[in-house]
Short mmCIF file of C-alpha atoms in Angstrom, two decimals:
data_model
loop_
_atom_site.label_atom_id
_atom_site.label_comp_id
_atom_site.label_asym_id
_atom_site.label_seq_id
_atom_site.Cartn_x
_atom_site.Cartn_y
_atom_site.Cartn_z
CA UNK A 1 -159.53 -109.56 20.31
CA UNK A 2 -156.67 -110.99 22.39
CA UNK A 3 -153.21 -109.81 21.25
CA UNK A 4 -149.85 -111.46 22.73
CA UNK A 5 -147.00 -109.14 22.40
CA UNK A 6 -143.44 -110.27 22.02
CA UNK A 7 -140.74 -109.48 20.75
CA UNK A 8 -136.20 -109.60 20.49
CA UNK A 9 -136.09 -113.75 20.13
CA UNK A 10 -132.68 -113.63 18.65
CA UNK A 11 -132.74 -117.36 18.13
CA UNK A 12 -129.25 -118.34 17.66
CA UNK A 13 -127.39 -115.90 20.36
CA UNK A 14 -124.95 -117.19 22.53
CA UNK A 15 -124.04 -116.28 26.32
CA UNK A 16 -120.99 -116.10 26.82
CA UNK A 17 -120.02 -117.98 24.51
CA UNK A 18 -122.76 -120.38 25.68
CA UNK A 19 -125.29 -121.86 23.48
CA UNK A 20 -129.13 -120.50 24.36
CA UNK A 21 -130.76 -122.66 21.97
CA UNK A 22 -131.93 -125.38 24.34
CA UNK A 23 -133.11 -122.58 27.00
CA UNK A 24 -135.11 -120.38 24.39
CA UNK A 25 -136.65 -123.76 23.10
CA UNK A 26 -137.96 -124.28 26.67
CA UNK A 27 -138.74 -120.43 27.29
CA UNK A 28 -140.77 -119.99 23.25
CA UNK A 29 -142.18 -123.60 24.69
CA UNK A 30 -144.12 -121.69 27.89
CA UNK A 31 -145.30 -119.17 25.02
CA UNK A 32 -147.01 -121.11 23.23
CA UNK A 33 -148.78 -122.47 26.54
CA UNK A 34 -149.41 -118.63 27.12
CA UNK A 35 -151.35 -118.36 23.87
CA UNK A 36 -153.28 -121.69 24.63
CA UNK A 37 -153.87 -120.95 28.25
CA UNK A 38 -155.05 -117.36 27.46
CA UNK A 39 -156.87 -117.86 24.44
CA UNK A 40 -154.66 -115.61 22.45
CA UNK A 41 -156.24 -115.07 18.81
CA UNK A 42 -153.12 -113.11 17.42
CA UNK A 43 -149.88 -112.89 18.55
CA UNK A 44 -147.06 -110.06 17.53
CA UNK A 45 -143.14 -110.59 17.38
CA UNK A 46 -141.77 -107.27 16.99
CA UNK A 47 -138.26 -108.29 15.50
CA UNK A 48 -134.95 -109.31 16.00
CA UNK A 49 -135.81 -112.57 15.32
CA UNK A 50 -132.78 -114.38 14.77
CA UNK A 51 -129.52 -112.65 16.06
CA UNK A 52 -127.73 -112.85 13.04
CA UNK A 53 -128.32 -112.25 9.24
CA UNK A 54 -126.93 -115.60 8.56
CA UNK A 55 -128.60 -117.87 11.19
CA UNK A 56 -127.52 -121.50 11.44
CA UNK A 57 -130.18 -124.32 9.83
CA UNK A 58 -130.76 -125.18 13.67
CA UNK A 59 -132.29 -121.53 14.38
CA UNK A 60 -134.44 -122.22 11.45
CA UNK A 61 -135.49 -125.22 12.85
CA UNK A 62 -135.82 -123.70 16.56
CA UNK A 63 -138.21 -120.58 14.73
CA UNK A 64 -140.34 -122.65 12.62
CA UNK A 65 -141.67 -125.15 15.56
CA UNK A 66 -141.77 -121.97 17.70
CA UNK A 67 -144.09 -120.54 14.85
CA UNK A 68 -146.18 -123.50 14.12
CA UNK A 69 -146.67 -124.38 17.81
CA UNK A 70 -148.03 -120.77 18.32
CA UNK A 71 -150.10 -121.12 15.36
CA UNK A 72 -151.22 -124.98 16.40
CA UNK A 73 -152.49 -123.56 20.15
CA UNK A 74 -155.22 -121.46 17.88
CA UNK A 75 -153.52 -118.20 17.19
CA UNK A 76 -153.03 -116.11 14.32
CA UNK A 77 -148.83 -114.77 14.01
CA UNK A 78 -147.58 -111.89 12.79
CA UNK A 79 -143.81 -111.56 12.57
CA UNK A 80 -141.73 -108.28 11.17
CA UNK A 81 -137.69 -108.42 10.70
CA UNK A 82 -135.39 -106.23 13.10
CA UNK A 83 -132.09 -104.79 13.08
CA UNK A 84 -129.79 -108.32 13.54
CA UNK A 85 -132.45 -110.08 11.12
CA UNK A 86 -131.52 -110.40 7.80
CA UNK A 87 -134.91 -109.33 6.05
CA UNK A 88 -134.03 -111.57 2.91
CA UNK A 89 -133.71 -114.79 4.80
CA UNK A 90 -137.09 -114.08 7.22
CA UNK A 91 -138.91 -113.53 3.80
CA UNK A 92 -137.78 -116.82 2.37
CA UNK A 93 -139.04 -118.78 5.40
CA UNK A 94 -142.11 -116.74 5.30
CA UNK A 95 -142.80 -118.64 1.94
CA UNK A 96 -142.70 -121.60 3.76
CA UNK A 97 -145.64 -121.72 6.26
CA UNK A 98 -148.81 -122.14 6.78
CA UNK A 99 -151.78 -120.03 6.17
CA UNK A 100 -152.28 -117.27 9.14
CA UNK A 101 -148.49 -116.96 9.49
CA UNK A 102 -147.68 -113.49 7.70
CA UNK A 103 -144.21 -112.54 8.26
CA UNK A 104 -143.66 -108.77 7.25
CA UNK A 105 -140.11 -107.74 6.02
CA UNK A 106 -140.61 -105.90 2.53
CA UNK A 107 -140.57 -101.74 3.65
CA UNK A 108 -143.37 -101.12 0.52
CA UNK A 109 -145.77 -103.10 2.18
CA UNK A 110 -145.42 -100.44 4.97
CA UNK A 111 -148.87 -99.00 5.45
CA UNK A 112 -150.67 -102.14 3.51
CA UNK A 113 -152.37 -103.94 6.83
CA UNK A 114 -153.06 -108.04 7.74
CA UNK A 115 -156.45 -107.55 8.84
CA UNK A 116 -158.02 -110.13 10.72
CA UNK A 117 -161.56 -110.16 12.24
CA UNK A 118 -163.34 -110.97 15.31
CA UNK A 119 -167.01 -110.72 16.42
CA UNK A 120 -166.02 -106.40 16.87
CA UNK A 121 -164.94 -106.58 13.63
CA UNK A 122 -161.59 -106.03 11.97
CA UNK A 123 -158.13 -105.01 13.44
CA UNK A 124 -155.43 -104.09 10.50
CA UNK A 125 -152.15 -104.75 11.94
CA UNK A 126 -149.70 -102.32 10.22
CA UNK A 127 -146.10 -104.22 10.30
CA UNK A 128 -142.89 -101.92 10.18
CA UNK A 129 -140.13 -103.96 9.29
CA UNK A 130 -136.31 -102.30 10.91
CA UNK A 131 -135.76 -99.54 8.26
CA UNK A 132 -132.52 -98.36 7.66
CA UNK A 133 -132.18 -94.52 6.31
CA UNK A 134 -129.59 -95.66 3.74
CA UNK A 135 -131.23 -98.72 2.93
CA UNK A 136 -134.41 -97.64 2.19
CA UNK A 137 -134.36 -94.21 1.06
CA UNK A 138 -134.16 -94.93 -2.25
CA UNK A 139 -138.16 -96.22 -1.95
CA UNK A 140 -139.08 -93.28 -1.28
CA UNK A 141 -136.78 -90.41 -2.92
CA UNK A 142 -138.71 -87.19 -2.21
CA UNK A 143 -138.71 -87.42 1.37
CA UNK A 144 -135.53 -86.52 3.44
CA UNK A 145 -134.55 -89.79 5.24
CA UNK A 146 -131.22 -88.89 7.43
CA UNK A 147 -132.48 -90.26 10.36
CA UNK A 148 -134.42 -93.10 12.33
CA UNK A 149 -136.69 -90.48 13.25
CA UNK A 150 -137.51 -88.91 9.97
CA UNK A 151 -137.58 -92.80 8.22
CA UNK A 152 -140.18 -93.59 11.08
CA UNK A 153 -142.18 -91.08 11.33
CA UNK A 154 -142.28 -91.24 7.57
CA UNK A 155 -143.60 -95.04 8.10
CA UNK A 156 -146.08 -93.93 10.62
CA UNK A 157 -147.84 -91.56 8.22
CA UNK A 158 -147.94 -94.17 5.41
CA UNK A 159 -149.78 -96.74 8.25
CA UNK A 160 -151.98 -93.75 9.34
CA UNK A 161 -152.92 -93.32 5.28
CA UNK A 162 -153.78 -96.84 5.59
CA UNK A 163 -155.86 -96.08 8.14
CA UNK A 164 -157.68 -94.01 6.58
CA UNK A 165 -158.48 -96.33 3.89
CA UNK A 166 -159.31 -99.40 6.12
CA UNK A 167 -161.66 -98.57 8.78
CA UNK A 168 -162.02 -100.10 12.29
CA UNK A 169 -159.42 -100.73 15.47
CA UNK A 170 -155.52 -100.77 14.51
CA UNK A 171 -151.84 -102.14 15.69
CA UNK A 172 -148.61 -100.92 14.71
CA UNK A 173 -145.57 -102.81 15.36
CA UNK A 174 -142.05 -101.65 14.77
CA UNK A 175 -138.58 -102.07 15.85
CA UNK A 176 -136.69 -98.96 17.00
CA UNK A 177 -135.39 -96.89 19.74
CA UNK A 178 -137.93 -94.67 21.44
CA UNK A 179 -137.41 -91.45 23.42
CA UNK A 180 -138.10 -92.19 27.32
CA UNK A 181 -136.87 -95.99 26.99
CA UNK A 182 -134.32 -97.29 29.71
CA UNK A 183 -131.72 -99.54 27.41
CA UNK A 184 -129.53 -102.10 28.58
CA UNK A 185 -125.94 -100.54 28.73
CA UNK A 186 -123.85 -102.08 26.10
CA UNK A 187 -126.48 -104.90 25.09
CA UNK A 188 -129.06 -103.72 22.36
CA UNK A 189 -127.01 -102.84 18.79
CA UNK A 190 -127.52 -99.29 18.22
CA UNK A 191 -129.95 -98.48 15.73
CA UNK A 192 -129.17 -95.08 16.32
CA UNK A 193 -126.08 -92.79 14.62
CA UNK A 194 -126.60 -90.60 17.97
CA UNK A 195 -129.05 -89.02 20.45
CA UNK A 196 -131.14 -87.60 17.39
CA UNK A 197 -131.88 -90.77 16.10
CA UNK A 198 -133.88 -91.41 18.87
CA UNK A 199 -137.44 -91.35 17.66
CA UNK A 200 -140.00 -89.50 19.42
CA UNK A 201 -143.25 -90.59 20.93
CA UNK A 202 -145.88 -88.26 19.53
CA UNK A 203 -144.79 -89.99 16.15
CA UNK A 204 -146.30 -93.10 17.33
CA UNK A 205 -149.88 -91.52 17.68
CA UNK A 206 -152.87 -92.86 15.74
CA UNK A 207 -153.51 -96.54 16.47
CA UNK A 208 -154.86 -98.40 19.43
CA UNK A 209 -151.88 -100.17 20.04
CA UNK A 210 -148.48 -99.72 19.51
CA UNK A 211 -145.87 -102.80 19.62
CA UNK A 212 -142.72 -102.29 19.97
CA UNK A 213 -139.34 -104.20 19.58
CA UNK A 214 -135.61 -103.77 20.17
CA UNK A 215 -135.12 -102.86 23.91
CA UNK A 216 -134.43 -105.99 25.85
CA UNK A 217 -136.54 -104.82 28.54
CA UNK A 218 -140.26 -104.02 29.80
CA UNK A 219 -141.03 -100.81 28.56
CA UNK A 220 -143.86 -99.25 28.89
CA UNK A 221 -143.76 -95.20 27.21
CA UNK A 222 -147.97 -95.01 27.73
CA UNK A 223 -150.93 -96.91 27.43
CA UNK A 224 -150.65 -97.55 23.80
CA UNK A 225 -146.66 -97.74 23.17
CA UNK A 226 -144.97 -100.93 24.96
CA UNK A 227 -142.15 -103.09 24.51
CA UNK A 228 -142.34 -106.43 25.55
CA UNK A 229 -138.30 -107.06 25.75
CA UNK A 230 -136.78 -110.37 25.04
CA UNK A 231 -137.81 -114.15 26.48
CA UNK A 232 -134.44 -114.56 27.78
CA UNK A 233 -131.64 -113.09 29.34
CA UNK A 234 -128.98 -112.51 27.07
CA UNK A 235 -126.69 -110.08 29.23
CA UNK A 236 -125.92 -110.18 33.29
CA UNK A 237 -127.13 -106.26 32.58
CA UNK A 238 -130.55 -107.40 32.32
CA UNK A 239 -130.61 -109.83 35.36
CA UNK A 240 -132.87 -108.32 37.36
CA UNK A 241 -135.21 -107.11 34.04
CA UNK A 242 -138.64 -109.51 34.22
CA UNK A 243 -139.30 -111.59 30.91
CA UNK A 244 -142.52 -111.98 29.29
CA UNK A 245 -144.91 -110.62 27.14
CA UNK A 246 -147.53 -108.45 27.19
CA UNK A 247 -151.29 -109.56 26.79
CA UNK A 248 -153.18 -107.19 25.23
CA UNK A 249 -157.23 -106.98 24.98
CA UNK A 250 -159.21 -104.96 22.38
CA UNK A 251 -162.91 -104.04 22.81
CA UNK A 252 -164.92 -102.67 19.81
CA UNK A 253 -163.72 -99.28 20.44
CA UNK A 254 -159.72 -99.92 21.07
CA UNK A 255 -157.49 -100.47 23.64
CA UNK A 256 -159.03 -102.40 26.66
CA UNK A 257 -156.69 -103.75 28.95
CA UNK A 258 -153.06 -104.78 29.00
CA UNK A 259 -151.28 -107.48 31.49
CA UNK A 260 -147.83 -108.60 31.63
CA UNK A 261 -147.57 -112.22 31.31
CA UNK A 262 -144.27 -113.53 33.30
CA UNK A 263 -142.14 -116.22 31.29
CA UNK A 264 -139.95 -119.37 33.76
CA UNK A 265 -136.23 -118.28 33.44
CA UNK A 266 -134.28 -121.64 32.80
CA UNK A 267 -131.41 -120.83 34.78
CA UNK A 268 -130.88 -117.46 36.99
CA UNK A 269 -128.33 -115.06 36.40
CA UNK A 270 -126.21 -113.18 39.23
CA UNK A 271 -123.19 -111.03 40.05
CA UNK A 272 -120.95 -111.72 42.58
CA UNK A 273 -118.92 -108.74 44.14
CA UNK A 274 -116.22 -109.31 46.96
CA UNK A 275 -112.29 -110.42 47.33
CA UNK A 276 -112.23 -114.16 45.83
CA UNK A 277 -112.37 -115.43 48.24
CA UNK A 278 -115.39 -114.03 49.62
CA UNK A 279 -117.32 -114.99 46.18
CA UNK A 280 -116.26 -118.62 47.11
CA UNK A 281 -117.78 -118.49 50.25
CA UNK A 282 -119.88 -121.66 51.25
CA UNK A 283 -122.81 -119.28 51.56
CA UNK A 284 -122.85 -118.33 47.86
CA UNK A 285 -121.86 -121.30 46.87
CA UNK A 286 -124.92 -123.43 48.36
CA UNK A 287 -127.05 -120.31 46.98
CA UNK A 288 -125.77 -119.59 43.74
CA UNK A 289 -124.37 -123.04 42.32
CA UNK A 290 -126.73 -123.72 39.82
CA UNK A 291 -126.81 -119.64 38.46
CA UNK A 292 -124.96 -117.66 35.61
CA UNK A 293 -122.39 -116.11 37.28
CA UNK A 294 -120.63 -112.91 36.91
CA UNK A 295 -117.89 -112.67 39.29
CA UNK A 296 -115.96 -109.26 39.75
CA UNK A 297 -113.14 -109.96 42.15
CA UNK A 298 -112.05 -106.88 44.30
CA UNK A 299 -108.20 -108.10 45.42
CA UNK A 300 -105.53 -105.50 45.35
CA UNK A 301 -103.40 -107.77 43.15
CA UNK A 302 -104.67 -109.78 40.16
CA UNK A 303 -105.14 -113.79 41.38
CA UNK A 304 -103.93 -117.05 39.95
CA UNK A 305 -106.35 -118.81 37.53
CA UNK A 306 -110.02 -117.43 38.47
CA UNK A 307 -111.77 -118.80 36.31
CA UNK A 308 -110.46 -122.49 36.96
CA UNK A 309 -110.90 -121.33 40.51
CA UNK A 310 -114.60 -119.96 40.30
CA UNK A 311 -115.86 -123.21 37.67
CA UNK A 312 -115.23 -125.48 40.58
CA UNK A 313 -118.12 -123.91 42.83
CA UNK A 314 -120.19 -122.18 39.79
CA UNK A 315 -119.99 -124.76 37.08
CA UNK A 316 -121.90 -121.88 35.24
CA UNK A 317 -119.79 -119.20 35.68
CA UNK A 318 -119.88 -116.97 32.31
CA UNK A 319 -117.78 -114.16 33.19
CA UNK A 320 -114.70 -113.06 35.63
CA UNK A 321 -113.68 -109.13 35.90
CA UNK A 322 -110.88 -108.01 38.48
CA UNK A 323 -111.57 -104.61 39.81
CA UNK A 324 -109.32 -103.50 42.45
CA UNK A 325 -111.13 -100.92 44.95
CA UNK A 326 -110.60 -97.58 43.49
CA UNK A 327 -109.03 -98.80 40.02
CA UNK A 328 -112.37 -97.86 37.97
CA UNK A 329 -112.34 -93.95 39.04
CA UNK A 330 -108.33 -94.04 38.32
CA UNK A 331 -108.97 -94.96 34.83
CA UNK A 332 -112.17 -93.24 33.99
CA UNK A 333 -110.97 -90.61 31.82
CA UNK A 334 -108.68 -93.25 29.80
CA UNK A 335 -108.99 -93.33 25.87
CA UNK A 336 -110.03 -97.12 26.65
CA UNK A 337 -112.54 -96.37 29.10
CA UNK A 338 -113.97 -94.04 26.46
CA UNK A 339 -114.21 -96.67 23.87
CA UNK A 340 -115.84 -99.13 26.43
CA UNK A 341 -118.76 -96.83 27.37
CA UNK A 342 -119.28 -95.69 23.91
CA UNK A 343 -122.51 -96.70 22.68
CA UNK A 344 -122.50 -95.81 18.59
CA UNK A 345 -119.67 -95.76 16.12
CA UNK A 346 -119.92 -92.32 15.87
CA UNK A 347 -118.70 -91.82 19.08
CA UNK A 348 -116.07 -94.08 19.37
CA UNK A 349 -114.65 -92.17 16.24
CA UNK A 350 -115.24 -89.39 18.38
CA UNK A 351 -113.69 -90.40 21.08
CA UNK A 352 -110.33 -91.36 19.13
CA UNK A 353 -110.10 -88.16 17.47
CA UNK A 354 -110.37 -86.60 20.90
CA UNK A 355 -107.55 -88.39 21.17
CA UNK A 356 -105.69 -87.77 18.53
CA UNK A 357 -105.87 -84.34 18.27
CA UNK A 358 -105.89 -83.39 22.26
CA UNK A 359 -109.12 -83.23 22.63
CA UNK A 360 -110.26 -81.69 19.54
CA UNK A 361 -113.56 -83.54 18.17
CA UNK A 362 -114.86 -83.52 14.87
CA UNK A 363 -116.04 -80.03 12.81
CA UNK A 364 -119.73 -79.81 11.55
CA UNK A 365 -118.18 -81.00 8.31
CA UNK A 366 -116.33 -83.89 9.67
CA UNK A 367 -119.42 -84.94 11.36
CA UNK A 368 -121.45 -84.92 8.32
CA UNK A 369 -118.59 -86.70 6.64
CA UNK A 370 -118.57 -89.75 9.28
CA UNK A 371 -122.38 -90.28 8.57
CA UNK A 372 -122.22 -90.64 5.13
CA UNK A 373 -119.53 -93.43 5.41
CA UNK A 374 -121.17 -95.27 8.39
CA UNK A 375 -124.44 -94.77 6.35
CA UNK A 376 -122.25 -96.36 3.24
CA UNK A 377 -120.85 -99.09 4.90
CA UNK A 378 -124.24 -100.72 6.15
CA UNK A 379 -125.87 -100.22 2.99
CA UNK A 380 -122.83 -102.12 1.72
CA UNK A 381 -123.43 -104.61 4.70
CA UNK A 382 -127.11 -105.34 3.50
CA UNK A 383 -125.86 -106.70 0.19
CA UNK A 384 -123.55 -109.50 1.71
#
């Protein structure tokens, strides 16, 4: 069986404040050639579907001929919901397609398969929709869910149960972070309350093939565990990260081979370094005209309208820092440069009790206190 592995769409995210709707359109467009050129017969999208939990009707639009295109060039789909995808709304539109569509988002169905056969004979694919400890826990009250790591590994022995009960080759797909991964600084929302939230490999053993979502990335952790990473670039931080997908082959006893399919990048992103005018030289400007830019200026003083300045030879230009030589180790140990670099909330409310209370974090208590609201207030999230 031939297994395309994708994942982190988010149809409906802008750059910048840029549309990406026309570029994913063209990018999803060379998948679906992928799956026809390859002779795909299933392929995974390991969530984070949409970007938001309210999508506009046009990212409906964009996912459903994305979906029936894939399925059109001769492949089954198989589709679970992420963090940014409202589970709900993914469901709904699950009710709306064709036959060998199955788009997983309930968490009960976790450890029930979609099997589908080839001449080897079956392969269950176990979906894990994004589970969120206080979301979910309530499905499964006798088992201590605090943590991404404790709700997946839970997950992962309720697919390895299943298992058990369905024999022949397996595929688990989920969307999480996993110890070992590189992440994009600042880019991929935190499904983590902290470093322990991190979930570890080992729980991932069992199946042939692991699919992962949710870094933006290529990852690859081992042989079986992979993330594909997202079509697109969606942050100059991943400019120099490959897109594409993975193609996986399964033999009748498992894993067989894996190759990383490339995807066309519409339009090339780049950063720019150097005193304005240096960025304007005619060199980059010939070379870069047609690219996203990011353009951090190095002058002593701030300059007169940069942006105006920069659109003129980038017409693409997305962003414009200033960062004097030798301002960013001034101000590293600011309160602001603290809240920049943090990663979760918990440690931006860290950070501002630090500074509050000169330099005195949180007690054990405190800590335990700030999870249970942060835990509270996306459970209250979920039911917008």
């Amino acid at each position: 069986m031939r297994i395309l592995h994708t994942s982190d769409w988010h149809i409906g995210r802008t750059f910048h404040g840029n549309s990406t709707m026309d570029a994913l359109a063209e990018v999803l467009g060379a998948l679906v050639e992928q799956v026809r050129d390859n002779a795909v017969d299933v392929v995974i999208v390991a969530g984070d579907v949409f970007d938001s939990s309210t999508p506009a009707g046009p990212a409906y639009t964009l996912l459903g001929d994305a979906l029936v295109g894939l399925h059109d060039a001769g492949a089954k789909v198989i589709v679970t919901s992420g963090n940014h995808d409202s589970a709900e709304r993914l469901g709904f539109q699950a009710r709306l397609l064709r036959d060998g569509i199955h788009v997983v988002t309930d968490p009960r169905a976790v450890g029930t398969p979609v099997t589908i056969a080839d001449s080897d004979g079956p392969v269950h694919f176990y979906g894990i929709p994004y589970l969120e400890p206080a979301i979910v826990r309530h499905y499964w009250p006798d088992v201590m869910l605090r943590t991404q790591a404790q709700t997946m590994a839970h997950a992962m022995g309720l697919v390895r149960a299943g298992m058990d009960a369905h024999e022949g080759r397996s595929v688990a797909i989920a969307h999480c972070f996993a110890a070992g991964v590189d992440a994009t600084a600042g880019l991929e929302r935190e499904v983590r309350q902290g470093g322990l939230d991190v979930v570890p490999l080992e729980v991932f053993d069992g199946p042939d093939y692991i699919a992962l979502g949710h870094i933006h990335g290529r990852q690859q952790l081992s042989e079986r565990v992979r993330y594909a990473g997202a079509p697109l670039h969606y942050s100059f931080g991943e400019q120099h990260k490959e897109r594409g997908s993975w193609l996986i082959d399964l033999d009748e006893s498992g894993l067989a081979s894996a190759e990383w399919l490339a995807l066309p990048v519409p339009r090339r992103l780049v950063t720019l370094t150097g005193t304005l005018d240096e960025i304007l030289s005619a060199e980059n400007v010939e070379t870069h005209a047609g690219d996203w830019v990011c353009a951090i200026y190095t002058d002593a003083l701030p300059q007169a309208e940069p942006m105006r300045r920069l659109k003129e030879s980038f017409p693409h230009c997305a962003m414009v820092q200033h960062t004097p030589v030798g301002g960013a180790e001034r101000a590293q140990h600011s309160y602001s440069e603290r809240l920049k670099s943090a990663v979760t909330d918990t440690e931006r409310i860290e950070a501002f009790l630090e500074h509050v209370r000169a330099g005195q974090g949180p007690s054990e208590r405190e800590s335990e206190l700030i999870r249970d609201v942060l835990d509270e207030r996306v459970a209250a999230e979920a039911l917008v």
